[in-house]
């Protein structure tokens, strides 16, 4: 009887100590409030929506729960792989605006590591805000980073030197796709 009471008490303590709302995202069935996710997330979300509506970007097929999270993880891991040789020593947080998913990229060790479902960064920390459709287009070579930055599909928020370094790394990792040339 004492063991059961101890187990129930321990589980209750663990459940109460987890700050799930700060780590939950749309893939967890939580509604995403862009205004509280990050002050710059609403303009990025609107730019992405406009790009979807104008068919400049392919809208990812909506996937719920673990399926959507897995697809987002694959896209973020492709970003990590592309940036790994370029961003040694740099770290940043990234918000995917559609699901409200925060990821942390830590390049302070031997390799660039990625952690999903992290809390939003503190004010002044290096932050990238974008969407899953933007990452897909970058990875597939259908969109250049310069185009995405100019259209507001990616926001890099950091002190000037860090913004320049991260933007440069993104440009190296995902060069502008060649323009299609019409046959004569």
PDB file of C-alpha atoms in Angstrom:
ATOM      1  CA  UNK A   1       0.000   0.000   0.000  1.00  0.00           C
ATOM      2  CA  UNK A   2       2.839   2.392   0.851  1.00  0.00           C
ATOM      3  CA  UNK A   3       4.563   1.592  -2.440  1.00  0.00           C
ATOM      4  CA  UNK A   4       1.426   2.425  -4.411  1.00  0.00           C
ATOM      5  CA  UNK A   5       0.966   5.733  -2.568  1.00  0.00           C
ATOM      6  CA  UNK A   6       4.608   6.577  -3.179  1.00  0.00           C
ATOM      7  CA  UNK A   7       4.271   5.743  -6.892  1.00  0.00           C
ATOM      8  CA  UNK A   8       1.116   7.868  -7.258  1.00  0.00           C
ATOM      9  CA  UNK A   9       2.756  10.759  -5.436  1.00  0.00           C
ATOM     10  CA  UNK A  10       5.880  10.515  -7.586  1.00  0.00           C
ATOM     11  CA  UNK A  11       3.861  10.436 -10.815  1.00  0.00           C
ATOM     12  CA  UNK A  12       1.789  13.410  -9.697  1.00  0.00           C
ATOM     13  CA  UNK A  13       4.939  15.352  -8.885  1.00  0.00           C
ATOM     14  CA  UNK A  14       6.460  14.537 -12.283  1.00  0.00           C
ATOM     15  CA  UNK A  15       3.303  15.509 -14.142  1.00  0.00           C
ATOM     16  CA  UNK A  16       3.039  18.809 -12.281  1.00  0.00           C
ATOM     17  CA  UNK A  17       6.703  19.651 -12.824  1.00  0.00           C
ATOM     18  CA  UNK A  18       6.620  19.326 -16.633  1.00  0.00           C
ATOM     19  CA  UNK A  19       5.982  22.589 -18.433  1.00  0.00           C
ATOM     20  CA  UNK A  20       4.147  21.025 -21.373  1.00  0.00           C
ATOM     21  CA  UNK A  21       2.534  24.199 -22.742  1.00  0.00           C
ATOM     22  CA  UNK A  22       5.937  25.779 -23.366  1.00  0.00           C
ATOM     23  CA  UNK A  23       7.158  22.734 -25.284  1.00  0.00           C
ATOM     24  CA  UNK A  24       3.967  21.619 -27.011  1.00  0.00           C
ATOM     25  CA  UNK A  25       3.378  22.369 -30.659  1.00  0.00           C
ATOM     26  CA  UNK A  26       0.688  21.826 -33.258  1.00  0.00           C
ATOM     27  CA  UNK A  27       1.818  18.238 -33.705  1.00  0.00           C
ATOM     28  CA  UNK A  28       0.872  17.640 -30.064  1.00  0.00           C
ATOM     29  CA  UNK A  29      -2.676  18.785 -30.781  1.00  0.00           C
ATOM     30  CA  UNK A  30      -2.066  22.201 -29.222  1.00  0.00           C
ATOM     31  CA  UNK A  31      -3.332  25.339 -30.907  1.00  0.00           C
ATOM     32  CA  UNK A  32      -0.487  27.617 -31.951  1.00  0.00           C
ATOM     33  CA  UNK A  33      -0.618  31.269 -30.915  1.00  0.00           C
ATOM     34  CA  UNK A  34       1.798  32.998 -33.276  1.00  0.00           C
ATOM     35  CA  UNK A  35       1.775  36.207 -31.272  1.00  0.00           C
ATOM     36  CA  UNK A  36       3.201  34.441 -28.235  1.00  0.00           C
ATOM     37  CA  UNK A  37       5.468  32.049 -30.184  1.00  0.00           C
ATOM     38  CA  UNK A  38       7.688  34.974 -31.235  1.00  0.00           C
ATOM     39  CA  UNK A  39       6.965  38.616 -32.161  1.00  0.00           C
ATOM     40  CA  UNK A  40       8.312  38.073 -35.702  1.00  0.00           C
ATOM     41  CA  UNK A  41       6.363  34.864 -36.338  1.00  0.00           C
ATOM     42  CA  UNK A  42       3.155  36.513 -37.540  1.00  0.00           C
ATOM     43  CA  UNK A  43       4.760  38.445 -40.464  1.00  0.00           C
ATOM     44  CA  UNK A  44       6.641  35.294 -41.524  1.00  0.00           C
ATOM     45  CA  UNK A  45       3.457  33.198 -41.320  1.00  0.00           C
ATOM     46  CA  UNK A  46       1.598  35.755 -43.457  1.00  0.00           C
ATOM     47  CA  UNK A  47       4.403  35.821 -46.053  1.00  0.00           C
ATOM     48  CA  UNK A  48       4.365  32.019 -46.195  1.00  0.00           C
ATOM     49  CA  UNK A  49       0.569  31.957 -46.530  1.00  0.00           C
ATOM     50  CA  UNK A  50       0.768  34.476 -49.390  1.00  0.00           C
ATOM     51  CA  UNK A  51       3.456  32.341 -51.105  1.00  0.00           C
ATOM     52  CA  UNK A  52       1.244  29.258 -50.775  1.00  0.00           C
ATOM     53  CA  UNK A  53      -1.781  31.107 -52.136  1.00  0.00           C
ATOM     54  CA  UNK A  54       0.230  32.479 -55.085  1.00  0.00           C
ATOM     55  CA  UNK A  55       1.588  28.948 -55.679  1.00  0.00           C
ATOM     56  CA  UNK A  56       5.156  30.194 -55.324  1.00  0.00           C
ATOM     57  CA  UNK A  57       5.667  27.483 -52.695  1.00  0.00           C
ATOM     58  CA  UNK A  58       4.167  24.013 -52.527  1.00  0.00           C
ATOM     59  CA  UNK A  59       2.034  23.704 -49.411  1.00  0.00           C
ATOM     60  CA  UNK A  60       3.049  20.590 -47.449  1.00  0.00           C
ATOM     61  CA  UNK A  61       0.290  18.027 -47.102  1.00  0.00           C
ATOM     62  CA  UNK A  62      -1.128  18.382 -43.577  1.00  0.00           C
ATOM     63  CA  UNK A  63      -0.004  15.518 -41.372  1.00  0.00           C
ATOM     64  CA  UNK A  64      -1.093  15.160 -37.776  1.00  0.00           C
ATOM     65  CA  UNK A  65       0.758  14.029 -34.698  1.00  0.00           C
ATOM     66  CA  UNK A  66       3.820  11.879 -35.053  1.00  0.00           C
ATOM     67  CA  UNK A  67       3.620  11.784 -38.854  1.00  0.00           C
ATOM     68  CA  UNK A  68       3.843  15.553 -39.150  1.00  0.00           C
ATOM     69  CA  UNK A  69       6.515  15.772 -36.485  1.00  0.00           C
ATOM     70  CA  UNK A  70       8.581  13.120 -38.264  1.00  0.00           C
ATOM     71  CA  UNK A  71       8.388  14.987 -41.589  1.00  0.00           C
ATOM     72  CA  UNK A  72       9.389  18.244 -39.874  1.00  0.00           C
ATOM     73  CA  UNK A  73      12.252  16.432 -38.140  1.00  0.00           C
ATOM     74  CA  UNK A  74      13.498  15.108 -41.491  1.00  0.00           C
ATOM     75  CA  UNK A  75      13.450  18.633 -42.998  1.00  0.00           C
ATOM     76  CA  UNK A  76      15.206  20.098 -39.959  1.00  0.00           C
ATOM     77  CA  UNK A  77      17.794  17.322 -40.052  1.00  0.00           C
ATOM     78  CA  UNK A  78      18.483  18.111 -43.726  1.00  0.00           C
ATOM     79  CA  UNK A  79      19.001  21.734 -42.680  1.00  0.00           C
ATOM     80  CA  UNK A  80      21.354  20.578 -39.908  1.00  0.00           C
ATOM     81  CA  UNK A  81      23.316  18.395 -42.333  1.00  0.00           C
ATOM     82  CA  UNK A  82      23.653  21.237 -44.861  1.00  0.00           C
ATOM     83  CA  UNK A  83      24.776  23.738 -42.211  1.00  0.00           C
ATOM     84  CA  UNK A  84      27.047  21.402 -40.206  1.00  0.00           C
ATOM     85  CA  UNK A  85      30.295  22.036 -42.104  1.00  0.00           C
ATOM     86  CA  UNK A  86      29.661  25.800 -42.232  1.00  0.00           C
ATOM     87  CA  UNK A  87      28.386  26.791 -38.774  1.00  0.00           C
ATOM     88  CA  UNK A  88      31.087  25.475 -36.458  1.00  0.00           C
ATOM     89  CA  UNK A  89      30.812  27.230 -33.118  1.00  0.00           C
ATOM     90  CA  UNK A  90      27.465  28.877 -33.883  1.00  0.00           C
ATOM     91  CA  UNK A  91      24.152  28.071 -32.212  1.00  0.00           C
ATOM     92  CA  UNK A  92      20.619  29.251 -32.919  1.00  0.00           C
ATOM     93  CA  UNK A  93      16.974  28.458 -32.322  1.00  0.00           C
ATOM     94  CA  UNK A  94      14.528  27.903 -35.172  1.00  0.00           C
ATOM     95  CA  UNK A  95      10.746  28.213 -35.179  1.00  0.00           C
ATOM     96  CA  UNK A  96       8.601  26.450 -37.753  1.00  0.00           C
ATOM     97  CA  UNK A  97       5.599  28.759 -37.731  1.00  0.00           C
ATOM     98  CA  UNK A  98       2.925  26.363 -38.983  1.00  0.00           C
ATOM     99  CA  UNK A  99       3.120  23.911 -36.065  1.00  0.00           C
ATOM    100  CA  UNK A 100       4.811  26.312 -33.638  1.00  0.00           C
ATOM    101  CA  UNK A 101       7.708  23.866 -33.300  1.00  0.00           C
ATOM    102  CA  UNK A 102      10.941  25.181 -31.765  1.00  0.00           C
ATOM    103  CA  UNK A 103      14.258  23.465 -32.472  1.00  0.00           C
ATOM    104  CA  UNK A 104      17.697  24.284 -31.114  1.00  0.00           C
ATOM    105  CA  UNK A 105      20.825  23.927 -33.272  1.00  0.00           C
ATOM    106  CA  UNK A 106      23.979  23.787 -31.159  1.00  0.00           C
ATOM    107  CA  UNK A 107      27.294  24.017 -32.977  1.00  0.00           C
ATOM    108  CA  UNK A 108      29.510  24.515 -29.933  1.00  0.00           C
ATOM    109  CA  UNK A 109      30.649  20.880 -29.845  1.00  0.00           C
ATOM    110  CA  UNK A 110      32.367  18.678 -32.395  1.00  0.00           C
ATOM    111  CA  UNK A 111      29.250  18.596 -34.578  1.00  0.00           C
ATOM    112  CA  UNK A 112      26.056  20.597 -35.115  1.00  0.00           C
ATOM    113  CA  UNK A 113      23.385  19.039 -32.894  1.00  0.00           C
ATOM    114  CA  UNK A 114      19.642  19.538 -33.159  1.00  0.00           C
ATOM    115  CA  UNK A 115      17.066  19.228 -30.375  1.00  0.00           C
ATOM    116  CA  UNK A 116      13.307  19.437 -31.022  1.00  0.00           C
ATOM    117  CA  UNK A 117      10.568  20.705 -28.723  1.00  0.00           C
ATOM    118  CA  UNK A 118      12.713  23.205 -26.881  1.00  0.00           C
ATOM    119  CA  UNK A 119      11.425  26.367 -25.190  1.00  0.00           C
ATOM    120  CA  UNK A 120      11.487  29.633 -27.118  1.00  0.00           C
ATOM    121  CA  UNK A 121      14.861  31.378 -26.931  1.00  0.00           C
ATOM    122  CA  UNK A 122      15.485  34.295 -24.611  1.00  0.00           C
ATOM    123  CA  UNK A 123      15.312  37.773 -26.079  1.00  0.00           C
ATOM    124  CA  UNK A 124      18.475  38.615 -27.989  1.00  0.00           C
ATOM    125  CA  UNK A 125      19.419  34.996 -28.753  1.00  0.00           C
ATOM    126  CA  UNK A 126      20.017  34.098 -32.390  1.00  0.00           C
ATOM    127  CA  UNK A 127      16.714  33.018 -33.898  1.00  0.00           C
ATOM    128  CA  UNK A 128      15.523  31.855 -37.314  1.00  0.00           C
ATOM    129  CA  UNK A 129      11.827  31.909 -38.122  1.00  0.00           C
ATOM    130  CA  UNK A 130      10.493  30.108 -41.185  1.00  0.00           C
ATOM    131  CA  UNK A 131       8.112  27.380 -42.286  1.00  0.00           C
ATOM    132  CA  UNK A 132       8.263  23.769 -43.313  1.00  0.00           C
ATOM    133  CA  UNK A 133       7.281  24.535 -46.928  1.00  0.00           C
ATOM    134  CA  UNK A 134      10.173  27.004 -47.132  1.00  0.00           C
ATOM    135  CA  UNK A 135      12.630  24.371 -45.869  1.00  0.00           C
ATOM    136  CA  UNK A 136      11.267  21.847 -48.373  1.00  0.00           C
ATOM    137  CA  UNK A 137      11.733  24.314 -51.233  1.00  0.00           C
ATOM    138  CA  UNK A 138      15.286  25.107 -50.091  1.00  0.00           C
ATOM    139  CA  UNK A 139      16.234  21.434 -49.788  1.00  0.00           C
ATOM    140  CA  UNK A 140      14.694  20.632 -53.181  1.00  0.00           C
ATOM    141  CA  UNK A 141      16.534  23.532 -54.835  1.00  0.00           C
ATOM    142  CA  UNK A 142      13.303  25.294 -55.803  1.00  0.00           C
ATOM    143  CA  UNK A 143      14.009  28.393 -53.719  1.00  0.00           C
ATOM    144  CA  UNK A 144      17.147  30.304 -52.852  1.00  0.00           C
ATOM    145  CA  UNK A 145      17.844  31.706 -49.399  1.00  0.00           C
ATOM    146  CA  UNK A 146      18.205  35.195 -50.858  1.00  0.00           C
ATOM    147  CA  UNK A 147      14.728  34.895 -52.402  1.00  0.00           C
ATOM    148  CA  UNK A 148      13.273  33.600 -49.129  1.00  0.00           C
ATOM    149  CA  UNK A 149      14.855  36.403 -47.102  1.00  0.00           C
ATOM    150  CA  UNK A 150      13.687  39.065 -49.542  1.00  0.00           C
ATOM    151  CA  UNK A 151      10.130  37.694 -49.544  1.00  0.00           C
ATOM    152  CA  UNK A 152      10.018  37.524 -45.730  1.00  0.00           C
ATOM    153  CA  UNK A 153       9.782  33.721 -45.737  1.00  0.00           C
ATOM    154  CA  UNK A 154      12.807  33.539 -43.450  1.00  0.00           C
ATOM    155  CA  UNK A 155      13.659  35.951 -40.653  1.00  0.00           C
ATOM    156  CA  UNK A 156      17.078  35.842 -39.006  1.00  0.00           C
ATOM    157  CA  UNK A 157      17.069  37.735 -35.722  1.00  0.00           C
ATOM    158  CA  UNK A 158      20.383  38.283 -33.969  1.00  0.00           C
ATOM    159  CA  UNK A 159      23.040  40.909 -33.389  1.00  0.00           C
ATOM    160  CA  UNK A 160      24.412  42.211 -36.719  1.00  0.00           C
ATOM    161  CA  UNK A 161      27.553  40.061 -36.859  1.00  0.00           C
ATOM    162  CA  UNK A 162      25.707  36.853 -35.988  1.00  0.00           C
ATOM    163  CA  UNK A 163      22.928  37.661 -38.469  1.00  0.00           C
ATOM    164  CA  UNK A 164      25.519  38.130 -41.200  1.00  0.00           C
ATOM    165  CA  UNK A 165      27.318  34.867 -40.318  1.00  0.00           C
ATOM    166  CA  UNK A 166      24.137  32.800 -40.170  1.00  0.00           C
ATOM    167  CA  UNK A 167      22.730  34.357 -43.342  1.00  0.00           C
ATOM    168  CA  UNK A 168      26.034  33.662 -45.104  1.00  0.00           C
ATOM    169  CA  UNK A 169      25.956  30.045 -43.880  1.00  0.00           C
ATOM    170  CA  UNK A 170      22.400  29.617 -45.163  1.00  0.00           C
ATOM    171  CA  UNK A 171      23.381  31.103 -48.540  1.00  0.00           C
ATOM    172  CA  UNK A 172      26.314  28.662 -48.794  1.00  0.00           C
ATOM    173  CA  UNK A 173      24.232  25.681 -47.737  1.00  0.00           C
ATOM    174  CA  UNK A 174      21.387  26.462 -50.150  1.00  0.00           C
ATOM    175  CA  UNK A 175      22.673  28.432 -53.151  1.00  0.00           C
ATOM    176  CA  UNK A 176      20.210  30.155 -55.398  1.00  0.00           C
ATOM    177  CA  UNK A 177      18.662  27.656 -57.822  1.00  0.00           C
ATOM    178  CA  UNK A 178      19.461  28.242 -61.485  1.00  0.00           C
ATOM    179  CA  UNK A 179      16.798  30.061 -63.477  1.00  0.00           C
ATOM    180  CA  UNK A 180      14.948  27.968 -65.995  1.00  0.00           C
ATOM    181  CA  UNK A 181      15.878  28.940 -69.532  1.00  0.00           C
ATOM    182  CA  UNK A 182      13.281  28.587 -72.251  1.00  0.00           C
ATOM    183  CA  UNK A 183      14.320  26.539 -75.264  1.00  0.00           C
ATOM    184  CA  UNK A 184      14.697  28.544 -78.508  1.00  0.00           C
TER     185      UNK A 184
END
